[in-house]
Amino acid sequence: MRLVILGAPGSGKGTQAARLKAALGVPHISTGDLLRAAVAAGTPLGLKAKAVMEAGHLVSDDIVLGMLEQRLAQPDVRTGFILDGYPRNLEQVRALDALLARMRQPLDAVVKLRVPSDVIIARTELRHKAEGRADDDPATVRKRLEVYAEQTAPVAEHYTRAGILRLVDGVGALDEVFARIMAALGAARAAVSR
Ligand code: AMP
């Protein structure tokens, strides 16, 4: 199954994607994780991305697409994937559509987690304390939410028009939200296994 999970920073998409990975038996590909690994390894790409990420802005489309293309070329992707953090703007939507068309592997579904901003702010504050992610400090979270509203919200509209968007309420316990996602994927999963 080929799936995109969308949602604002702190909406729980990374956590839910990790669960979906186990339930669906497909790899979880997070462009944020790929970028953080490049930053930690101090690669030239990581050095370029670091300041941009810490300011809460989007890393350039070319850099992220290059990383994603490499990842999608790995053999484990044959069974499908859960893409988390990509696409983040309409240019990335076009790039992903073109890439998946070339691979003859179109998306089966796009799940959008809906979480109100006050819940997002509370969750990212907790994550900032627990994990110390530089871009989870309150001022940077506000910037990331702005970027999300301006650039990433239209991504969901695109997939609504394509008829594959599933809206899921992202407020509640992890297990509850996970059950809602699995229920929302019901029809898409049945179609894939036919
Ligand atoms: P995330 O872990 O998905 O919240 O991503 C953390 C940060 O990595 C974002 O705030 C961006 O700076 C960068 N990033 C992750 N995915 C993308 C993407 N698809 N395009 C541009 N920047 C990204």
PDB file of C-alpha atoms and ligand atoms in Angstrom:
ATOM      1  CA  MET A   1       0.000   0.000   0.000  1.00  0.00           C
ATOM      2  CA  ARG A   2       1.271   3.472  -0.925  1.00  0.00           C
ATOM      3  CA  LEU A   3       0.193   6.116   1.503  1.00  0.00           C
ATOM      4  CA  VAL A   4       0.887   9.771   2.331  1.00  0.00           C
ATOM      5  CA  ILE A   5       0.193  11.048   5.842  1.00  0.00           C
ATOM      6  CA  LEU A   6      -0.444  14.790   6.112  1.00  0.00           C
ATOM      7  CA  GLY A   7      -0.847  17.016   9.135  1.00  0.00           C
ATOM      8  CA  ALA A   8       0.566  20.090  10.841  1.00  0.00           C
ATOM      9  CA  PRO A   9       3.793  19.848  12.855  1.00  0.00           C
ATOM     10  CA  GLY A  10       2.892  18.065  16.092  1.00  0.00           C
ATOM     11  CA  SER A  11      -0.276  16.507  14.637  1.00  0.00           C
ATOM     12  CA  GLY A  12       1.100  13.053  15.474  1.00  0.00           C
ATOM     13  CA  LYS A  13       1.804  11.973  11.905  1.00  0.00           C
ATOM     14  CA  GLY A  14       5.276  10.633  12.702  1.00  0.00           C
ATOM     15  CA  THR A  15       3.997   8.550  15.623  1.00  0.00           C
ATOM     16  CA  GLN A  16       1.043   7.213  13.658  1.00  0.00           C
ATOM     17  CA  ALA A  17       3.217   6.508  10.613  1.00  0.00           C
ATOM     18  CA  ALA A  18       5.505   4.358  12.789  1.00  0.00           C
ATOM     19  CA  ARG A  19       2.475   2.323  13.891  1.00  0.00           C
ATOM     20  CA  LEU A  20       1.146   2.047  10.363  1.00  0.00           C
ATOM     21  CA  LYS A  21       4.516   0.720   9.285  1.00  0.00           C
ATOM     22  CA  ALA A  22       4.072  -2.261  11.597  1.00  0.00           C
ATOM     23  CA  ALA A  23       0.396  -2.773  10.736  1.00  0.00           C
ATOM     24  CA  LEU A  24       0.774  -2.507   6.959  1.00  0.00           C
ATOM     25  CA  GLY A  25       4.263  -4.023   6.650  1.00  0.00           C
ATOM     26  CA  VAL A  26       5.646  -1.177   4.539  1.00  0.00           C
ATOM     27  CA  PRO A  27       8.542   1.230   5.260  1.00  0.00           C
ATOM     28  CA  HIS A  28       7.965   4.609   6.908  1.00  0.00           C
ATOM     29  CA  ILE A  29       9.722   7.347   4.959  1.00  0.00           C
ATOM     30  CA  SER A  30       9.944  10.674   6.778  1.00  0.00           C
ATOM     31  CA  THR A  31      11.671  13.508   4.916  1.00  0.00           C
ATOM     32  CA  GLY A  32      12.156  15.260   8.290  1.00  0.00           C
ATOM     33  CA  ASP A  33      13.997  12.154   9.599  1.00  0.00           C
ATOM     34  CA  LEU A  34      16.090  11.904   6.415  1.00  0.00           C
ATOM     35  CA  LEU A  35      17.039  15.583   6.795  1.00  0.00           C
ATOM     36  CA  ARG A  36      17.794  15.241  10.524  1.00  0.00           C
ATOM     37  CA  ALA A  37      20.047  12.253   9.739  1.00  0.00           C
ATOM     38  CA  ALA A  38      21.910  14.339   7.126  1.00  0.00           C
ATOM     39  CA  VAL A  39      22.307  17.172   9.669  1.00  0.00           C
ATOM     40  CA  ALA A  40      23.575  14.747  12.338  1.00  0.00           C
ATOM     41  CA  ALA A  41      26.034  13.170   9.878  1.00  0.00           C
ATOM     42  CA  GLY A  42      27.284  16.635   8.877  1.00  0.00           C
ATOM     43  CA  THR A  43      26.954  15.936   5.133  1.00  0.00           C
ATOM     44  CA  PRO A  44      27.157  18.961   2.769  1.00  0.00           C
ATOM     45  CA  LEU A  45      23.399  18.661   2.276  1.00  0.00           C
ATOM     46  CA  GLY A  46      22.851  18.493   6.044  1.00  0.00           C
ATOM     47  CA  LEU A  47      24.962  21.606   6.561  1.00  0.00           C
ATOM     48  CA  LYS A  48      22.803  23.470   4.037  1.00  0.00           C
ATOM     49  CA  ALA A  49      19.549  22.264   5.589  1.00  0.00           C
ATOM     50  CA  LYS A  50      20.371  22.851   9.271  1.00  0.00           C
ATOM     51  CA  ALA A  51      19.790  26.616   9.553  1.00  0.00           C
ATOM     52  CA  VAL A  52      16.683  26.456   7.352  1.00  0.00           C
ATOM     53  CA  MET A  53      15.149  23.754   9.540  1.00  0.00           C
ATOM     54  CA  GLU A  54      16.030  25.555  12.761  1.00  0.00           C
ATOM     55  CA  ALA A  55      14.246  28.665  11.471  1.00  0.00           C
ATOM     56  CA  GLY A  56      11.102  26.624  10.759  1.00  0.00           C
ATOM     57  CA  HIS A  57      11.270  27.171   6.988  1.00  0.00           C
ATOM     58  CA  LEU A  58      11.087  24.579   4.232  1.00  0.00           C
ATOM     59  CA  VAL A  59      14.316  23.128   2.852  1.00  0.00           C
ATOM     60  CA  SER A  60      14.616  23.628  -0.923  1.00  0.00           C
ATOM     61  CA  ASP A  61      12.464  21.418  -3.115  1.00  0.00           C
ATOM     62  CA  ASP A  62      15.528  20.141  -5.056  1.00  0.00           C
ATOM     63  CA  ILE A  63      17.342  18.908  -1.953  1.00  0.00           C
ATOM     64  CA  VAL A  64      14.322  17.111  -0.527  1.00  0.00           C
ATOM     65  CA  LEU A  65      13.277  15.596  -3.862  1.00  0.00           C
ATOM     66  CA  GLY A  66      16.820  14.283  -4.437  1.00  0.00           C
ATOM     67  CA  MET A  67      16.785  12.573  -1.028  1.00  0.00           C
ATOM     68  CA  LEU A  68      13.326  11.165  -1.605  1.00  0.00           C
ATOM     69  CA  GLU A  69      14.187   9.795  -5.053  1.00  0.00           C
ATOM     70  CA  GLN A  70      17.149   7.940  -3.562  1.00  0.00           C
ATOM     71  CA  ARG A  71      15.015   6.528  -0.776  1.00  0.00           C
ATOM     72  CA  LEU A  72      12.227   5.417  -3.124  1.00  0.00           C
ATOM     73  CA  ALA A  73      14.813   3.577  -5.229  1.00  0.00           C
ATOM     74  CA  GLN A  74      15.556   1.169  -2.330  1.00  0.00           C
ATOM     75  CA  PRO A  75      14.239  -2.387  -2.739  1.00  0.00           C
ATOM     76  CA  ASP A  76      12.092  -2.355   0.434  1.00  0.00           C
ATOM     77  CA  VAL A  77       9.732   0.121  -1.246  1.00  0.00           C
ATOM     78  CA  ARG A  78       8.454  -2.635  -3.546  1.00  0.00           C
ATOM     79  CA  THR A  79       5.744  -3.495  -0.995  1.00  0.00           C
ATOM     80  CA  GLY A  80       4.678   0.166  -0.721  1.00  0.00           C
ATOM     81  CA  PHE A  81       5.463   2.996   1.698  1.00  0.00           C
ATOM     82  CA  ILE A  82       4.098   5.533   4.153  1.00  0.00           C
ATOM     83  CA  LEU A  83       5.352   8.964   3.245  1.00  0.00           C
ATOM     84  CA  ASP A  84       5.467  11.411   6.155  1.00  0.00           C
ATOM     85  CA  GLY A  85       6.384  15.102   5.694  1.00  0.00           C
ATOM     86  CA  TYR A  86       6.232  15.084   1.902  1.00  0.00           C
ATOM     87  CA  PRO A  87       4.719  16.692  -0.165  1.00  0.00           C
ATOM     88  CA  ARG A  88       4.773  20.016   1.685  1.00  0.00           C
ATOM     89  CA  ASN A  89       3.789  22.383  -1.159  1.00  0.00           C
ATOM     90  CA  LEU A  90       2.198  22.194  -4.594  1.00  0.00           C
ATOM     91  CA  GLU A  91       5.557  21.996  -6.386  1.00  0.00           C
ATOM     92  CA  GLN A  92       6.347  18.866  -4.339  1.00  0.00           C
ATOM     93  CA  VAL A  93       2.909  17.449  -5.209  1.00  0.00           C
ATOM     94  CA  ARG A  94       3.761  17.792  -8.902  1.00  0.00           C
ATOM     95  CA  ALA A  95       7.213  16.259  -8.393  1.00  0.00           C
ATOM     96  CA  LEU A  96       5.800  13.312  -6.424  1.00  0.00           C
ATOM     97  CA  ASP A  97       3.028  12.659  -8.960  1.00  0.00           C
ATOM     98  CA  ALA A  98       5.609  12.636 -11.775  1.00  0.00           C
ATOM     99  CA  LEU A  99       8.021  10.393  -9.849  1.00  0.00           C
ATOM    100  CA  LEU A 100       5.344   7.855  -8.890  1.00  0.00           C
ATOM    101  CA  ALA A 101       3.937   7.874 -12.436  1.00  0.00           C
ATOM    102  CA  ARG A 102       7.437   7.025 -13.744  1.00  0.00           C
ATOM    103  CA  MET A 103       7.658   4.217 -11.184  1.00  0.00           C
ATOM    104  CA  ARG A 104       4.109   3.091 -12.091  1.00  0.00           C
ATOM    105  CA  GLN A 105       3.268   3.202  -8.397  1.00  0.00           C
ATOM    106  CA  PRO A 106       0.449   5.708  -7.843  1.00  0.00           C
ATOM    107  CA  LEU A 107      -0.752   6.591  -4.345  1.00  0.00           C
ATOM    108  CA  ASP A 108      -3.584   4.537  -2.870  1.00  0.00           C
ATOM    109  CA  ALA A 109      -4.622   7.040  -0.207  1.00  0.00           C
ATOM    110  CA  VAL A 110      -3.711  10.260   1.601  1.00  0.00           C
ATOM    111  CA  VAL A 111      -4.610  10.569   5.285  1.00  0.00           C
ATOM    112  CA  LYS A 112      -4.863  14.030   6.813  1.00  0.00           C
ATOM    113  CA  LEU A 113      -4.781  14.292  10.602  1.00  0.00           C
ATOM    114  CA  ARG A 114      -6.819  17.228  11.864  1.00  0.00           C
ATOM    115  CA  VAL A 115      -5.638  18.774  15.138  1.00  0.00           C
ATOM    116  CA  PRO A 116      -6.521  22.282  16.422  1.00  0.00           C
ATOM    117  CA  SER A 117      -3.620  24.728  16.938  1.00  0.00           C
ATOM    118  CA  ASP A 118      -3.947  24.908  20.744  1.00  0.00           C
ATOM    119  CA  VAL A 119      -3.445  21.128  20.941  1.00  0.00           C
ATOM    120  CA  ILE A 120      -0.486  21.367  18.508  1.00  0.00           C
ATOM    121  CA  ILE A 121       1.177  24.048  20.636  1.00  0.00           C
ATOM    122  CA  ALA A 122       0.741  22.013  23.831  1.00  0.00           C
ATOM    123  CA  ARG A 123       2.091  18.829  22.177  1.00  0.00           C
ATOM    124  CA  THR A 124       5.146  20.468  20.638  1.00  0.00           C
ATOM    125  CA  GLU A 125       5.984  22.105  23.982  1.00  0.00           C
ATOM    126  CA  LEU A 126       5.995  18.652  25.572  1.00  0.00           C
ATOM    127  CA  ARG A 127       8.104  17.241  22.722  1.00  0.00           C
ATOM    128  CA  HIS A 128      10.529  20.166  23.047  1.00  0.00           C
ATOM    129  CA  LYS A 129      11.048  19.298  26.717  1.00  0.00           C
ATOM    130  CA  ALA A 130      11.300  15.549  26.088  1.00  0.00           C
ATOM    131  CA  GLU A 131      13.376  15.434  22.882  1.00  0.00           C
ATOM    132  CA  GLY A 132      14.970  18.886  22.705  1.00  0.00           C
ATOM    133  CA  ARG A 133      14.239  19.371  19.003  1.00  0.00           C
ATOM    134  CA  ALA A 134      15.458  22.891  18.199  1.00  0.00           C
ATOM    135  CA  ASP A 135      12.527  23.578  15.880  1.00  0.00           C
ATOM    136  CA  ASP A 136       9.956  22.757  18.601  1.00  0.00           C
ATOM    137  CA  ASP A 137      10.572  25.933  20.590  1.00  0.00           C
ATOM    138  CA  PRO A 138       7.339  27.995  20.706  1.00  0.00           C
ATOM    139  CA  ALA A 139       8.460  30.778  18.322  1.00  0.00           C
ATOM    140  CA  THR A 140       9.650  28.299  15.692  1.00  0.00           C
ATOM    141  CA  VAL A 141       6.464  26.224  16.049  1.00  0.00           C
ATOM    142  CA  ARG A 142       4.452  29.370  15.279  1.00  0.00           C
ATOM    143  CA  LYS A 143       6.552  29.884  12.137  1.00  0.00           C
ATOM    144  CA  ARG A 144       6.122  26.213  11.119  1.00  0.00           C
ATOM    145  CA  LEU A 145       2.350  26.501  11.571  1.00  0.00           C
ATOM    146  CA  GLU A 146       2.336  29.601   9.343  1.00  0.00           C
ATOM    147  CA  VAL A 147       4.341  27.792   6.668  1.00  0.00           C
ATOM    148  CA  TYR A 148       1.953  24.845   6.982  1.00  0.00           C
ATOM    149  CA  ALA A 149      -1.157  27.017   6.533  1.00  0.00           C
ATOM    150  CA  GLU A 150       0.296  28.867   3.544  1.00  0.00           C
ATOM    151  CA  GLN A 151       2.061  26.091   1.674  1.00  0.00           C
ATOM    152  CA  THR A 152       0.879  22.696   2.887  1.00  0.00           C
ATOM    153  CA  ALA A 153      -2.882  23.253   3.265  1.00  0.00           C
ATOM    154  CA  PRO A 154      -3.317  23.415  -0.564  1.00  0.00           C
ATOM    155  CA  VAL A 155      -1.720  19.957  -0.790  1.00  0.00           C
ATOM    156  CA  ALA A 156      -4.772  18.415   0.906  1.00  0.00           C
ATOM    157  CA  GLU A 157      -7.074  20.247  -1.512  1.00  0.00           C
ATOM    158  CA  HIS A 158      -5.209  18.658  -4.417  1.00  0.00           C
ATOM    159  CA  TYR A 159      -5.759  15.151  -3.039  1.00  0.00           C
ATOM    160  CA  THR A 160      -9.400  15.918  -2.246  1.00  0.00           C
ATOM    161  CA  ARG A 161      -9.865  16.736  -5.934  1.00  0.00           C
ATOM    162  CA  ALA A 162      -8.047  13.515  -6.832  1.00  0.00           C
ATOM    163  CA  GLY A 163     -10.593  11.658  -4.670  1.00  0.00           C
ATOM    164  CA  ILE A 164      -8.050   9.927  -2.388  1.00  0.00           C
ATOM    165  CA  LEU A 165      -8.017  12.181   0.709  1.00  0.00           C
ATOM    166  CA  ARG A 166      -9.241  10.716   4.023  1.00  0.00           C
ATOM    167  CA  LEU A 167      -9.752  13.236   6.837  1.00  0.00           C
ATOM    168  CA  VAL A 168      -9.112  11.830  10.313  1.00  0.00           C
ATOM    169  CA  ASP A 169      -9.649  13.494  13.702  1.00  0.00           C
ATOM    170  CA  GLY A 170      -6.163  13.518  15.274  1.00  0.00           C
ATOM    171  CA  VAL A 171      -7.250  14.472  18.817  1.00  0.00           C
ATOM    172  CA  GLY A 172      -7.317  11.670  21.385  1.00  0.00           C
ATOM    173  CA  ALA A 173      -5.242   8.770  22.645  1.00  0.00           C
ATOM    174  CA  LEU A 174      -2.701   7.224  20.243  1.00  0.00           C
ATOM    175  CA  ASP A 175      -4.708   3.999  19.985  1.00  0.00           C
ATOM    176  CA  GLU A 176      -7.951   5.828  19.246  1.00  0.00           C
ATOM    177  CA  VAL A 177      -6.399   7.911  16.475  1.00  0.00           C
ATOM    178  CA  PHE A 178      -4.710   4.803  15.050  1.00  0.00           C
ATOM    179  CA  ALA A 179      -8.046   2.954  14.974  1.00  0.00           C
ATOM    180  CA  ARG A 180      -9.644   5.899  13.161  1.00  0.00           C
ATOM    181  CA  ILE A 181      -6.887   5.859  10.533  1.00  0.00           C
ATOM    182  CA  MET A 182      -7.261   2.120   9.968  1.00  0.00           C
ATOM    183  CA  ALA A 183     -11.035   2.553   9.631  1.00  0.00           C
ATOM    184  CA  ALA A 184     -10.552   5.439   7.171  1.00  0.00           C
ATOM    185  CA  LEU A 185      -8.189   3.267   5.120  1.00  0.00           C
ATOM    186  CA  GLY A 186     -10.619   0.362   5.043  1.00  0.00           C
ATOM    187  CA  ALA A 187     -11.825   0.772   1.463  1.00  0.00           C
ATOM    188  CA  ALA A 188      -8.385   1.704   0.115  1.00  0.00           C
ATOM    189  CA  ARG A 189      -6.810  -1.342   1.820  1.00  0.00           C
ATOM    190  CA  ALA A 190      -9.440  -3.664   0.430  1.00  0.00           C
ATOM    191  CA  ALA A 191      -8.828  -2.284  -3.072  1.00  0.00           C
ATOM    192  CA  VAL A 192      -5.058  -2.828  -2.743  1.00  0.00           C
ATOM    193  CA  SER A 193      -5.387  -6.432  -1.576  1.00  0.00           C
ATOM    194  CA  ARG A 194      -7.745  -7.376  -4.433  1.00  0.00           C
TER     195      ARG A 194
HETATM  196  P1  AMP B   1       9.115  17.263  10.108  1.00  0.00           P
HETATM  197  O1  AMP B   1       9.890  16.278  10.905  1.00  0.00           O
HETATM  198  O2  AMP B   1       8.324  16.624   8.979  1.00  0.00           O
HETATM  199  O3  AMP B   1       8.264  18.186  10.942  1.00  0.00           O
HETATM  200  O4  AMP B   1      10.193  18.191   9.364  1.00  0.00           O
HETATM  201  C1  AMP B   1      11.088  18.991  10.096  1.00  0.00           C
HETATM  202  C2  AMP B   1      11.663  20.075   9.199  1.00  0.00           C
HETATM  203  O5  AMP B   1      12.376  19.464   8.102  1.00  0.00           O
HETATM  204  C3  AMP B   1      10.646  20.986   8.523  1.00  0.00           C
HETATM  205  O6  AMP B   1      10.231  22.060   9.357  1.00  0.00           O
HETATM  206  C4  AMP B   1      11.415  21.464   7.304  1.00  0.00           C
HETATM  207  O7  AMP B   1      12.373  22.452   7.651  1.00  0.00           O
HETATM  208  C5  AMP B   1      12.171  20.219   6.902  1.00  0.00           C
HETATM  209  N1  AMP B   1      11.397  19.378   5.960  1.00  0.00           N
HETATM  210  C6  AMP B   1      10.871  18.132   6.190  1.00  0.00           C
HETATM  211  N2  AMP B   1      10.212  17.676   5.109  1.00  0.00           N
HETATM  212  C7  AMP B   1      10.315  18.658   4.172  1.00  0.00           C
HETATM  213  C8  AMP B   1       9.842  18.818   2.834  1.00  0.00           C
HETATM  214  N3  AMP B   1       9.081  17.875   2.260  1.00  0.00           N
HETATM  215  N4  AMP B   1      10.169  19.959   2.175  1.00  0.00           N
HETATM  216  C9  AMP B   1      10.895  20.924   2.742  1.00  0.00           C
HETATM  217  N5  AMP B   1      11.369  20.854   4.001  1.00  0.00           N
HETATM  218  C10 AMP B   1      11.081  19.739   4.715  1.00  0.00           C
END
